[in-house]
Short mmCIF file of C-alpha atoms and ligand atoms in Angstrom, two decimals:
data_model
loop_
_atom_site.label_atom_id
_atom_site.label_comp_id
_atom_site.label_asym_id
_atom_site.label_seq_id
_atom_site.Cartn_x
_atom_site.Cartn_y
_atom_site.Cartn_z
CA UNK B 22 36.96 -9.50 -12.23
CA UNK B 23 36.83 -9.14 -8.83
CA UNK B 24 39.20 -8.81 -5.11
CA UNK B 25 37.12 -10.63 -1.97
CA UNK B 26 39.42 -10.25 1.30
CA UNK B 27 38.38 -12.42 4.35
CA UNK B 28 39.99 -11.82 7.39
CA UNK B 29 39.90 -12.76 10.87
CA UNK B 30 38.57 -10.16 13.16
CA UNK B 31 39.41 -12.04 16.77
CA UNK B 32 42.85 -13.56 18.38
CA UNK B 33 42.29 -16.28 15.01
CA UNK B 34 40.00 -19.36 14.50
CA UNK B 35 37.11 -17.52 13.27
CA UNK B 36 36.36 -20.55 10.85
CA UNK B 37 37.88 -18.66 7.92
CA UNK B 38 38.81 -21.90 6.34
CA UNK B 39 34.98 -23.20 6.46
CA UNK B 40 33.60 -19.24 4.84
CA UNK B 41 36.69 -19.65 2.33
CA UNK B 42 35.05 -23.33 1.39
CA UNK B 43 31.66 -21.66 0.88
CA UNK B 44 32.99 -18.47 -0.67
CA UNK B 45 35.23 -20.74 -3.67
CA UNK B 46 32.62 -21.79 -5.95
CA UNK B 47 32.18 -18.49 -7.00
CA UNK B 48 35.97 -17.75 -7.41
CA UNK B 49 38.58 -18.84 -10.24
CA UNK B 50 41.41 -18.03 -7.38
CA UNK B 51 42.41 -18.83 -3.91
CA UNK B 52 45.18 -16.88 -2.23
CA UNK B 53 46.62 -16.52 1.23
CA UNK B 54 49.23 -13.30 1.50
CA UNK B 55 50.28 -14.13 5.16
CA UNK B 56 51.30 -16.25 8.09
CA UNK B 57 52.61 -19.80 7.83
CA UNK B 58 51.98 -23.42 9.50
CA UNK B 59 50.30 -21.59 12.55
CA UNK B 60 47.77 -21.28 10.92
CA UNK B 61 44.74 -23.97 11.24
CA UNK B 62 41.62 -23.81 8.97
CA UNK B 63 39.67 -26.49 9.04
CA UNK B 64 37.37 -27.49 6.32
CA UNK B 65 34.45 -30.40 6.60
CA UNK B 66 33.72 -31.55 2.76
CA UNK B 67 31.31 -34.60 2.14
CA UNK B 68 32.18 -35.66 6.24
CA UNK B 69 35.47 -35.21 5.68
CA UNK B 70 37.70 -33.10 7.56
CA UNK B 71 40.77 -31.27 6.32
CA UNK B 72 43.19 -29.09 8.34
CA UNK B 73 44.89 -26.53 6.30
CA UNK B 74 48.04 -24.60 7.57
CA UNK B 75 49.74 -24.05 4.60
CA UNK B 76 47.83 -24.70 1.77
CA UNK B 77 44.87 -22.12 0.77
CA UNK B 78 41.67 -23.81 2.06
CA UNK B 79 40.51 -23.93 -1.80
CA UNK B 80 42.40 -26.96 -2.59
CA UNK B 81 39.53 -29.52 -2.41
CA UNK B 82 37.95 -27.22 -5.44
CA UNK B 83 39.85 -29.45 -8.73
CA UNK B 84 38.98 -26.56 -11.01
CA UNK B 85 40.75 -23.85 -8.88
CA UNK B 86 44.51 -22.72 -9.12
CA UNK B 87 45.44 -22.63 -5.02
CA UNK B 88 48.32 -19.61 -4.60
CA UNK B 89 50.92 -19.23 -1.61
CA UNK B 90 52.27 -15.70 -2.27
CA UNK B 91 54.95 -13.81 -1.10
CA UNK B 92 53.22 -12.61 2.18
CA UNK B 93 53.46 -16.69 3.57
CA UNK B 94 56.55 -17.75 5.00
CA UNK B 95 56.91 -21.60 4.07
CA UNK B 96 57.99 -25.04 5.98
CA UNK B 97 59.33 -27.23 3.24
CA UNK B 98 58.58 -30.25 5.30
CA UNK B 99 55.11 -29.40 7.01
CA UNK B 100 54.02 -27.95 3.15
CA UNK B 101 55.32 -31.63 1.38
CA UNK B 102 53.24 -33.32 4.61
CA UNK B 103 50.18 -30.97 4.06
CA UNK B 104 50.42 -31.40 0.35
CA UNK B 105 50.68 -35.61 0.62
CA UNK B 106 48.13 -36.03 3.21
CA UNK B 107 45.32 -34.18 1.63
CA UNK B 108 45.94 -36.02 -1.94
CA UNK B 109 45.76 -39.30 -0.32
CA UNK B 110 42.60 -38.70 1.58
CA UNK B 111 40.99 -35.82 -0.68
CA UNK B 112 39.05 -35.49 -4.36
CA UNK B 113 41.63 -33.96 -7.17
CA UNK B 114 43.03 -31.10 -6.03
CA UNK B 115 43.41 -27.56 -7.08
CA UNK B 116 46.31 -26.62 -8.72
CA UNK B 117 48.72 -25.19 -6.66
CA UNK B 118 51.12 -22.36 -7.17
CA UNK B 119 53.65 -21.31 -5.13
CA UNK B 120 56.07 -17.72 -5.14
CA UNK B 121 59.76 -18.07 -5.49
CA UNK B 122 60.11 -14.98 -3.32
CA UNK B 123 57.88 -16.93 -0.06
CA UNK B 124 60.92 -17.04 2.98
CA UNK B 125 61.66 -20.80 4.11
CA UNK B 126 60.91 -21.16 8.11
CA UNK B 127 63.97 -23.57 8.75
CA UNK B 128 64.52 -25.77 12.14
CA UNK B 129 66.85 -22.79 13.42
CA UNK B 130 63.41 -20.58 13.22
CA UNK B 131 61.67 -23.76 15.12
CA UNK B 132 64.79 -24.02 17.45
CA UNK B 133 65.06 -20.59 18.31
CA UNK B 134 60.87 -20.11 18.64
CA UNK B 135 61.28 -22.75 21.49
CA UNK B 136 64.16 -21.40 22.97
CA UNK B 137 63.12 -18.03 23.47
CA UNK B 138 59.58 -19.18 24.44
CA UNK B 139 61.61 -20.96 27.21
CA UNK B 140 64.12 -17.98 28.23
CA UNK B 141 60.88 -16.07 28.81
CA UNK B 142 59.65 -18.23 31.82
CA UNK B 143 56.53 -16.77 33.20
CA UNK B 144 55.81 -14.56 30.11
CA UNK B 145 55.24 -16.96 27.55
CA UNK B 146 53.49 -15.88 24.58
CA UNK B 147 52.35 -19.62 24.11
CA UNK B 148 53.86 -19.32 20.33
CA UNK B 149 52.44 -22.64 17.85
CA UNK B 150 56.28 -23.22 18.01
CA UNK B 151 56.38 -22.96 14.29
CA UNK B 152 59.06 -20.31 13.99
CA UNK B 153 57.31 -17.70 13.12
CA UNK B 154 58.46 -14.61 15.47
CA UNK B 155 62.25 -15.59 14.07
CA UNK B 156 61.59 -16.40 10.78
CA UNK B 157 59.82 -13.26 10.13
CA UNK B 158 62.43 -11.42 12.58
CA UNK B 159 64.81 -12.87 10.04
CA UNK B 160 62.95 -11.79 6.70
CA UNK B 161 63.06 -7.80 7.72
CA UNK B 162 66.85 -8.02 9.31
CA UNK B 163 66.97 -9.01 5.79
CA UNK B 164 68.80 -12.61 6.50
CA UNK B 165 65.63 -14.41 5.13
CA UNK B 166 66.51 -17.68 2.64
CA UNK B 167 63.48 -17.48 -0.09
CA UNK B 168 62.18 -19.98 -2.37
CA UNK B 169 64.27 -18.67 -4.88
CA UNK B 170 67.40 -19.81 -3.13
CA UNK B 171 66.51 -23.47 -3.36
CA UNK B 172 67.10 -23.68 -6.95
CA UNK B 173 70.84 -22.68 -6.48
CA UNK B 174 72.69 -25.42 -4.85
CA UNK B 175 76.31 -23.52 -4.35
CA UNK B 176 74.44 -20.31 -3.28
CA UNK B 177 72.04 -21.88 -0.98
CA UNK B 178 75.37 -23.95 0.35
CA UNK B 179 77.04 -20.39 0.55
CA UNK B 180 73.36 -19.03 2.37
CA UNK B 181 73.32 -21.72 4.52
CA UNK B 182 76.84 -21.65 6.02
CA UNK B 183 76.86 -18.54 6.67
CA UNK B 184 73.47 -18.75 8.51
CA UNK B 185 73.79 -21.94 10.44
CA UNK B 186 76.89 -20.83 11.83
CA UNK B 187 75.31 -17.24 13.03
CA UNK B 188 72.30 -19.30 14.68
CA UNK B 189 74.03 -22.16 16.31
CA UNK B 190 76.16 -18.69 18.15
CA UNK B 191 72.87 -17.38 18.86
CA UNK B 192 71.69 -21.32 20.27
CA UNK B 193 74.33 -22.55 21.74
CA UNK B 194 75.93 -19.28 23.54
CA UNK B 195 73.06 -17.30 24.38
CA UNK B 196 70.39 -20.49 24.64
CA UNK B 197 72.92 -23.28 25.82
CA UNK B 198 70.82 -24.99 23.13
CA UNK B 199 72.08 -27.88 20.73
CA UNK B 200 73.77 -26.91 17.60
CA UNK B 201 71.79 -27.25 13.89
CA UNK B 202 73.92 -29.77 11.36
CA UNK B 203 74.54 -28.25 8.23
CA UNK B 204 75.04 -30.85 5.78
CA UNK B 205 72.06 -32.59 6.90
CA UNK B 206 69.98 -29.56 6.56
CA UNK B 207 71.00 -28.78 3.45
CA UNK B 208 70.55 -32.14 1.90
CA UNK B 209 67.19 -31.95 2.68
CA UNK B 210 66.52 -28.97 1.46
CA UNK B 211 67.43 -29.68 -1.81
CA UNK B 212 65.57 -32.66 -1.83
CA UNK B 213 62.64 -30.73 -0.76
CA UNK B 214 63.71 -28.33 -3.83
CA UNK B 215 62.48 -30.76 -5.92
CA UNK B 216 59.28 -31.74 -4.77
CA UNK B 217 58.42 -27.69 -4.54
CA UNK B 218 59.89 -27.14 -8.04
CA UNK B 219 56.79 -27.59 -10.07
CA UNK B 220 54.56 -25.39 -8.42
CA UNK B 221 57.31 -22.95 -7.83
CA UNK B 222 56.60 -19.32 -9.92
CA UNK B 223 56.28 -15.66 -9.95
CA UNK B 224 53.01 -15.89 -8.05
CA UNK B 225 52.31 -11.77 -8.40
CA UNK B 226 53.06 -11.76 -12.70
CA UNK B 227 50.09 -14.86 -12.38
CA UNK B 228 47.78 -12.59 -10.52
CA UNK B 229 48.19 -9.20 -12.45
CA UNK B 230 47.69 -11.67 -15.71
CA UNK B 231 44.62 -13.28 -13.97
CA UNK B 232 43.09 -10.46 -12.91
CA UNK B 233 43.19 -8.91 -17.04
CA UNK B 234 41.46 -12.02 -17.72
CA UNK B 235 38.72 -11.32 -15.40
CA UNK B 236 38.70 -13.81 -13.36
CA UNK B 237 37.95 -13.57 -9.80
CA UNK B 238 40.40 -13.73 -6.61
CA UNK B 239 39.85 -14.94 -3.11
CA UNK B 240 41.96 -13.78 -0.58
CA UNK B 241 42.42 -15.83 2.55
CA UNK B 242 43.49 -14.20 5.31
CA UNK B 243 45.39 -16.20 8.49
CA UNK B 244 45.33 -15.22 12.12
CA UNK B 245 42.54 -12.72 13.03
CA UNK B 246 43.21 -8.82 13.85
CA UNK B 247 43.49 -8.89 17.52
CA UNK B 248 47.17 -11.00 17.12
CA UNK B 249 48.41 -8.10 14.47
CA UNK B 250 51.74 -6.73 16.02
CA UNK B 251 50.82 -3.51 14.93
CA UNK B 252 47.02 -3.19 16.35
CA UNK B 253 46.44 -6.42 18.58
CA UNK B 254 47.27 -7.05 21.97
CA UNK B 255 51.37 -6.64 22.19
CA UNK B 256 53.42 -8.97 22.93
CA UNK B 257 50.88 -11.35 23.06
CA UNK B 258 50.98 -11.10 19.11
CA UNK B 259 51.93 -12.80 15.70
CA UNK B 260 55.04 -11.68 13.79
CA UNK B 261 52.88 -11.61 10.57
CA UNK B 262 49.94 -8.75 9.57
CA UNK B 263 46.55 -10.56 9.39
CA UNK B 264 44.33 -7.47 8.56
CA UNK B 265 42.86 -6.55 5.18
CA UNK B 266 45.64 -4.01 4.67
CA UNK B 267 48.39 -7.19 4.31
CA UNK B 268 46.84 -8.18 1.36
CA UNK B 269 48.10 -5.95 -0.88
CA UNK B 270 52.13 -6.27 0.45
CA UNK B 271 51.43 -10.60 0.80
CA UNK B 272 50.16 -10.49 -2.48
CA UNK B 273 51.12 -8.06 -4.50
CA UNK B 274 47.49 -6.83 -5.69
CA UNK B 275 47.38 -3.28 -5.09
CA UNK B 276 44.75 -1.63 -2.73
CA UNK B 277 42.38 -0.25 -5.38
CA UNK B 278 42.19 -3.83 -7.12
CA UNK B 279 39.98 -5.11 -3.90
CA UNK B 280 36.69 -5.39 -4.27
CA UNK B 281 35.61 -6.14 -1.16
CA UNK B 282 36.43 -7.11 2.42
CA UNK B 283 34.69 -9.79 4.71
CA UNK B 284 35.32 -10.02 8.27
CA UNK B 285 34.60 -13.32 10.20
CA UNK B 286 33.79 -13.05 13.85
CA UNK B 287 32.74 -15.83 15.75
CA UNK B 288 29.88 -15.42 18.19
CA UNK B 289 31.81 -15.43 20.79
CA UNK B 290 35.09 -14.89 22.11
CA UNK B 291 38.09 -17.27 22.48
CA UNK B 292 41.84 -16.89 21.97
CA UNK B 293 44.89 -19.79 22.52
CA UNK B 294 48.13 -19.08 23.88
CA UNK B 295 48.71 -16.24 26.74
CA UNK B 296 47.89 -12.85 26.64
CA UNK B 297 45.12 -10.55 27.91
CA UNK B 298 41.55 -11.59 27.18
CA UNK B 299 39.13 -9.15 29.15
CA UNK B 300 35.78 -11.45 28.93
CA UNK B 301 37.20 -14.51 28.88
CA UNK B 302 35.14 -17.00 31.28
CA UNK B 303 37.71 -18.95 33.71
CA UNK B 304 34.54 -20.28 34.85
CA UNK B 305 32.14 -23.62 34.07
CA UNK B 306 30.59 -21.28 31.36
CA UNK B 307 34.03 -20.92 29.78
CA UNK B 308 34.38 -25.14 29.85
CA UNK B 309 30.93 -25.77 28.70
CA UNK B 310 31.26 -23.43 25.67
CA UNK B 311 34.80 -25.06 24.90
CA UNK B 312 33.52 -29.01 24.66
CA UNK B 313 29.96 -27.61 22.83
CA UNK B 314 32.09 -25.47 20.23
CA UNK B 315 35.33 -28.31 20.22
CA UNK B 316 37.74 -25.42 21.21
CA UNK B 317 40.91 -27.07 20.79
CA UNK B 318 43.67 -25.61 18.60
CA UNK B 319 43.53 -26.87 15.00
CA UNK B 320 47.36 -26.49 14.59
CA UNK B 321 48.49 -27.65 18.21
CA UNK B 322 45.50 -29.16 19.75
CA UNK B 323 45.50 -26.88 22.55
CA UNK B 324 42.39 -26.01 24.75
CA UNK B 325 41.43 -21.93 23.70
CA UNK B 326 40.48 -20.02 26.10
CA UNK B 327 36.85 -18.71 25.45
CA UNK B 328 34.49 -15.73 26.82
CA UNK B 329 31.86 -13.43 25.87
CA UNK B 330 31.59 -11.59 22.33
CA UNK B 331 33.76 -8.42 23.18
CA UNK B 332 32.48 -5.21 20.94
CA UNK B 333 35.27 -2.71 22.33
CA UNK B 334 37.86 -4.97 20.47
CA UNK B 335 35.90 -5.95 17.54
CA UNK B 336 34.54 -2.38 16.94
CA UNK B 337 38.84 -1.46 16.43
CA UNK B 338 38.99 -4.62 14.06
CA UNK B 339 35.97 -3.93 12.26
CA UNK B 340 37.98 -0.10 11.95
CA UNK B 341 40.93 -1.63 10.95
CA UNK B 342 39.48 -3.57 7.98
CA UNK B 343 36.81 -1.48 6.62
CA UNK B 344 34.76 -4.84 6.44
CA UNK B 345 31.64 -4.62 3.68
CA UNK B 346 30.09 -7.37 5.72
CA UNK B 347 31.25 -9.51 8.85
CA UNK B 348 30.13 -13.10 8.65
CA UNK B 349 29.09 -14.66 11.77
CA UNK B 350 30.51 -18.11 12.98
CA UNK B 351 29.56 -20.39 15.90
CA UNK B 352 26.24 -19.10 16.53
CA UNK B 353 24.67 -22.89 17.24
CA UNK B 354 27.59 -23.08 19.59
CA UNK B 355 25.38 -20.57 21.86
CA UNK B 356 21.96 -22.79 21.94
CA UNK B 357 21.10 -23.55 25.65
CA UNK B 358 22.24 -20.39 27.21
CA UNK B 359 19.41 -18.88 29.20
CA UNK B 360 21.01 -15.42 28.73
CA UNK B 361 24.23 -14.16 26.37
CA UNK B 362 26.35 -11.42 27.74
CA UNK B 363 27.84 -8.94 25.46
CA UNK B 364 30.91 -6.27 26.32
CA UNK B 365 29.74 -3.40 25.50
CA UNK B 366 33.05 -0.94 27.09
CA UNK B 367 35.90 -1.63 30.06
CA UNK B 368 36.32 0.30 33.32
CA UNK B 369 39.86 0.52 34.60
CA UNK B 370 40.35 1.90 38.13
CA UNK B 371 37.07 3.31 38.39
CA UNK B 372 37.15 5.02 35.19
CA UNK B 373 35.82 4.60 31.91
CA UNK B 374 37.96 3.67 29.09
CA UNK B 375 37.46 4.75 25.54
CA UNK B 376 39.40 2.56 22.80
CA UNK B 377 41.63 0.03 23.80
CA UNK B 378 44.41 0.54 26.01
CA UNK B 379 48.32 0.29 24.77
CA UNK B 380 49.97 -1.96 27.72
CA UNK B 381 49.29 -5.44 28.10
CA UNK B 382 49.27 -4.59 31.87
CA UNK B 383 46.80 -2.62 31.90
CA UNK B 384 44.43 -4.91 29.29
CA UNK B 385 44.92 -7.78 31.96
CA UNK B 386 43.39 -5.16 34.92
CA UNK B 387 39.69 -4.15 32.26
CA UNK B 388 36.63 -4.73 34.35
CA UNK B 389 34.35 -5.80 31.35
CA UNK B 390 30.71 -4.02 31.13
CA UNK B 391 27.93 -6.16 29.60
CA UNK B 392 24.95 -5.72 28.36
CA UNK B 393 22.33 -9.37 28.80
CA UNK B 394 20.58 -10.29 26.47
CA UNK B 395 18.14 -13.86 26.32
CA UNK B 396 19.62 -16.65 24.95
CA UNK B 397 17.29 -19.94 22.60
CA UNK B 398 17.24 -23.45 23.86
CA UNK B 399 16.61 -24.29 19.80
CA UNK B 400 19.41 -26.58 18.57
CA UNK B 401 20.19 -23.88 14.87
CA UNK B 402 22.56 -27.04 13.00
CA UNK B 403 20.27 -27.89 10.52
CA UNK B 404 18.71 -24.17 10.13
CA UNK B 405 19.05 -22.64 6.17
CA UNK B 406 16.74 -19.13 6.70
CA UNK B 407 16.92 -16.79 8.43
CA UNK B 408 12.86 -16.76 9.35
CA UNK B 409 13.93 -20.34 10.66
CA UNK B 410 16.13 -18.76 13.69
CA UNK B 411 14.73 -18.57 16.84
CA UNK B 412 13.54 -15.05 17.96
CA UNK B 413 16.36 -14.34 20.04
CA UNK B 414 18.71 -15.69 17.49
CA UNK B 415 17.84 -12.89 15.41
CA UNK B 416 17.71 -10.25 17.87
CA UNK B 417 21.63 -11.38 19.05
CA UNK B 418 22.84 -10.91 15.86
CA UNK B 419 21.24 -8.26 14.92
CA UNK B 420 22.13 -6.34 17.95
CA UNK B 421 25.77 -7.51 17.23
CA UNK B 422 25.14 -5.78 14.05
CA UNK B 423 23.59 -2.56 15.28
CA UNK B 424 26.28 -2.22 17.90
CA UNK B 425 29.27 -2.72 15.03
CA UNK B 426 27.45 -0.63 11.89
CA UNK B 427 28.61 -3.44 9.66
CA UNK B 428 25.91 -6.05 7.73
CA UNK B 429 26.26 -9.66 8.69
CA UNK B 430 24.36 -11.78 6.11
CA UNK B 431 25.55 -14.47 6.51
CA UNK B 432 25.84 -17.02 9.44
CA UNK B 433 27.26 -20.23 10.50
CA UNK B 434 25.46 -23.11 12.35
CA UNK B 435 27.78 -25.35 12.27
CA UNK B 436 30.81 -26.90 10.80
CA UNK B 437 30.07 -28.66 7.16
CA UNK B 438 29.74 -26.96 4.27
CA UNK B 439 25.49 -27.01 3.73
CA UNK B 440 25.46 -25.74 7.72
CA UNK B 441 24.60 -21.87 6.59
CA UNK B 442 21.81 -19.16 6.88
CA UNK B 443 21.93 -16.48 4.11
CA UNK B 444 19.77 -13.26 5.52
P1 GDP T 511 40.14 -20.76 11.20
O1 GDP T 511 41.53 -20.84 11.69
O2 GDP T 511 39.58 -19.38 11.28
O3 GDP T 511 39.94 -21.36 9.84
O4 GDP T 511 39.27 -21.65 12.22
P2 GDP T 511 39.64 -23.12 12.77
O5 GDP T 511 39.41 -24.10 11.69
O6 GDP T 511 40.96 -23.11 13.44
O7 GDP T 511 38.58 -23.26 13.93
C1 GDP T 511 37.22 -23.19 13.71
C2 GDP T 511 36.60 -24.50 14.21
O8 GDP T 511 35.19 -24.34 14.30
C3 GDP T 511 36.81 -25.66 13.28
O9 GDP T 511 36.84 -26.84 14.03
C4 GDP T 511 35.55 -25.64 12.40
O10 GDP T 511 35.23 -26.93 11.87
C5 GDP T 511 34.52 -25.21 13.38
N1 GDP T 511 33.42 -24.38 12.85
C6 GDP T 511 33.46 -23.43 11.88
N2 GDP T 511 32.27 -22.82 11.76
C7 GDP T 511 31.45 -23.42 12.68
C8 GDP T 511 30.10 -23.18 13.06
O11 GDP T 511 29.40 -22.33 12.56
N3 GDP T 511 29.61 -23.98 14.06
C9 GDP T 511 30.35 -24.95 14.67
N4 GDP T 511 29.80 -25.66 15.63
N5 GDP T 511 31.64 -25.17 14.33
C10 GDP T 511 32.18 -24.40 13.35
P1 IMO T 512 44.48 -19.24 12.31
O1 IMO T 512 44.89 -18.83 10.91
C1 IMO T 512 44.83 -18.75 16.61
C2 IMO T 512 48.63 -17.28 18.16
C3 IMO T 512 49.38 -18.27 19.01
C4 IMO T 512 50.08 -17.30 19.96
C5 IMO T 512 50.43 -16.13 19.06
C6 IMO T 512 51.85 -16.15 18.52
O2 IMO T 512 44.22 -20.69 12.44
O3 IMO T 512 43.38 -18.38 12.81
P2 IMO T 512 53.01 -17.61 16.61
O4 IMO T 512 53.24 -19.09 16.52
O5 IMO T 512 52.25 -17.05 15.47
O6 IMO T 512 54.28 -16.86 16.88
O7 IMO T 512 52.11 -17.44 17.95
O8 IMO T 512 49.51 -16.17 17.99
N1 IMO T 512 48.25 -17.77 16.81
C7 IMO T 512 47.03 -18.18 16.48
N2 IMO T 512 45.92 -18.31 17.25
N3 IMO T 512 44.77 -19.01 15.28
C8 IMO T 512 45.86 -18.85 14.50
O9 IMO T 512 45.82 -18.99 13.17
C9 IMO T 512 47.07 -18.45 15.11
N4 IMO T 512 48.31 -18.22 14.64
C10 IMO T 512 49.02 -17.79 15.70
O10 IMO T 512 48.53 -19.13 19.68
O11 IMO T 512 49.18 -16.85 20.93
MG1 MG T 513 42.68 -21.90 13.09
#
């Protein structure tokens, strides 16, 4: 019986999806406790590639039970999509369980995620336009519609009403936005009640039970630290908690249940969608490093932003989740590089700063310090030990290491499954 947490540690798209892909075979479980559809994890099985935003990145593993818990905040439509696509083009599936107590993100939350991105004009957050901020806004103003609702046709009618009319105010007056039908909307969500219905339970009651039985949970975190509303870089956040300490309230598996906690970090930096990003490279650097690693957003195809492998900001992640051991992503990304930079603390007006400072502002005005360190021409794809790397392979990550006090033993070169270096 075991907990395994893996988390983000970044602004998201570690490669969680492709650790939680090597991490399943030796777990009964798969869980994710938070986010929604913005979330991408991609997963390359046998050449194929699968793009996972609401379903746990488990579900190519047939002998595997797949759970959305509470913590996720569900798109009827994008989860039916998700669900159809990857039977059609996948191997059997993993069964799939899903909690009655999950919110629904509705097209008000889409509606209103566009609108306000809009009303904000220069200060976009560059949202995934999925509804999160207002469906989550929604969930602790304690308006939420659940799962549970769905299964109710003259209360969800009653819901509904009630809600429809509030938002189309809220669209239409404040927004000068066009109105949501009801009828239409609520037609198809009980249509969409009954393609949900048979995966549809008590997803904690199946976990405490599981866990008596022994058998062994996989947590799968979304987002990465840096976009937590609580500890990332504000506004320029999530409205859902991706660090380790979400588990417990997505999931319902209490704190001392967890066994461990892995962080991913990527070998470098990148981030999409606005918001401060101290070694980010707005240079020929930044573009090469974007085409070699494929940087474009998994959920909307967007270019990310990428820079140097910031240890100020992953030092307060790697505090924030306690990780037993951070596994490294992206590191054949870096081949070709004569030298590697590494932030090693920010000066703002002159001054040193110690930990991270509060305003957004003053994040966008850090003048990054770096320490250099030599770079490998050796292309590391088809690389399995560690005595394999090049030289200054080894001394990157180790330094990376050193600098964070946490073990990294394991390391991605690339994409597909077999692309990994256990230390
Ligand atoms: P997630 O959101 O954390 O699951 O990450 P994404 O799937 O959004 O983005 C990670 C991208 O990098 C995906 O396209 C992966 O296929 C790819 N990827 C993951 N690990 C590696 C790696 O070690 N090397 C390379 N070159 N690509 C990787
Ligand atoms: P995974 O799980 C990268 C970012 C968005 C935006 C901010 C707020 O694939 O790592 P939201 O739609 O959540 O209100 O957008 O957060 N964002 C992500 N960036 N990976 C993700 O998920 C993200 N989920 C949200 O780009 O900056
Ligand atoms: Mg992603």
């Amino acid at each position: 019986m075991s907990v395994t947490v893996l988390v983000g540690l970044g602004w998201g798209d570690e490669g969680k999806g492709r650790v939680i892909d090597y991490l399943a075979p030796s777990h009964q479980i798969v869980v994710r406790f938070n986010g929604g559809a913005n979330a991408g994890h991609t997963v390359i099985a046998n050449g194929v590639t699968f793009r996972f935003h609401l379903l746990p990145s488990g579900m190519l593993y047939a002998d595997k039970t797949c759970v959305v818990a509470h913590g996720v905040v569900i798109d009827t439509v994008s989860l039916r999509e998700e669900y159809e696509l990857v039977r059609r083009t996948g191997p059997p599936l993993a069964k799939l369980l899903i909690s009655d107590r999950c919110h629904l993100a509705l097209p008000y939350h889409r509606l209103l995620d566009q609108l306000e991105e809009e009303s904000r004009g220069q200060e976009k957050i560059g949202t995934t336009g999925r509804g999160i901020g207002p469906v989550y806004a929604d969930k602790v103003a304690r308006k939420g519609i659940r799962v549970c609702d769905l299964f109710h046709p003259d209360h969800l009618r009653e819901l509904l009403t009630q809600t429809v009319e509030e938002k189309n105010r809220l669209i239409e007056r404040v927004y000068g936005g066009q109105p949501i039908q009801l009828e239409p909307l609520y037609q198809q969500l009980l249509a969409d009640a009954e393609f949900i219905r048979p995966f549809v339970t008590n997803t904690m009651t199946f976990l405490e039970g599981a866990l008596t039985e022994g058998q062994n949970l996989l947590m799968e975190g979304a987002q990465g630290t840096l976009l937590d509303h609580e500890i990332g870089t504000y506004p320029f956040v999530t409205s859902t908690s991706p660090p380790a300490g979400m588990v417990s309230l997505g999931s319902g598996v209490g704190p001392r249940r967890i066994s461990k906690v892995i962080g991913v970090a990527k070998a470098y930096a990148t981030r999409v969608g606005a918001g401060p990003f101290p070694t980010e490279l707005n240079d020929t650097l930044g573009t090469a490093i974007r085409e070699r690693g494929k940087e474009y957003g998994t959920t909307t195809g967007r270019p990310r932003r990428c820079g140097w492998f910031d240890l100020p900001m992953m030092r307060m992640a790697a505090f924030a989740n306690s990780p037993d051991e951070i596994v490294l992503t992206k590191l054949d990304v870096l081949s070709g590089l004569p030298e590697l930079h590494v932030c090693t603390g920010y000066q703002l007006d002159g001054q040193m700063v110690r930990g991270i400072p509060a305003l957004a502002l003053d994040l966008e005005r850090l003048t990054p310090l770096y320490q250099t360190l030599p770079g490998w021409k050796e292309e590391l794809g088809s690389t399995h030990a560690w005595s394999d790397l090049p030289s200054t392979a080894k001394a990157y990550v180790s330094y990376l290491e050193e600098q964070l006090q946490v073990p990294i033993r394991v390391i991605s070169v690339g994409p597909s499954r077999e692309q990994i270096v256990v230390r």
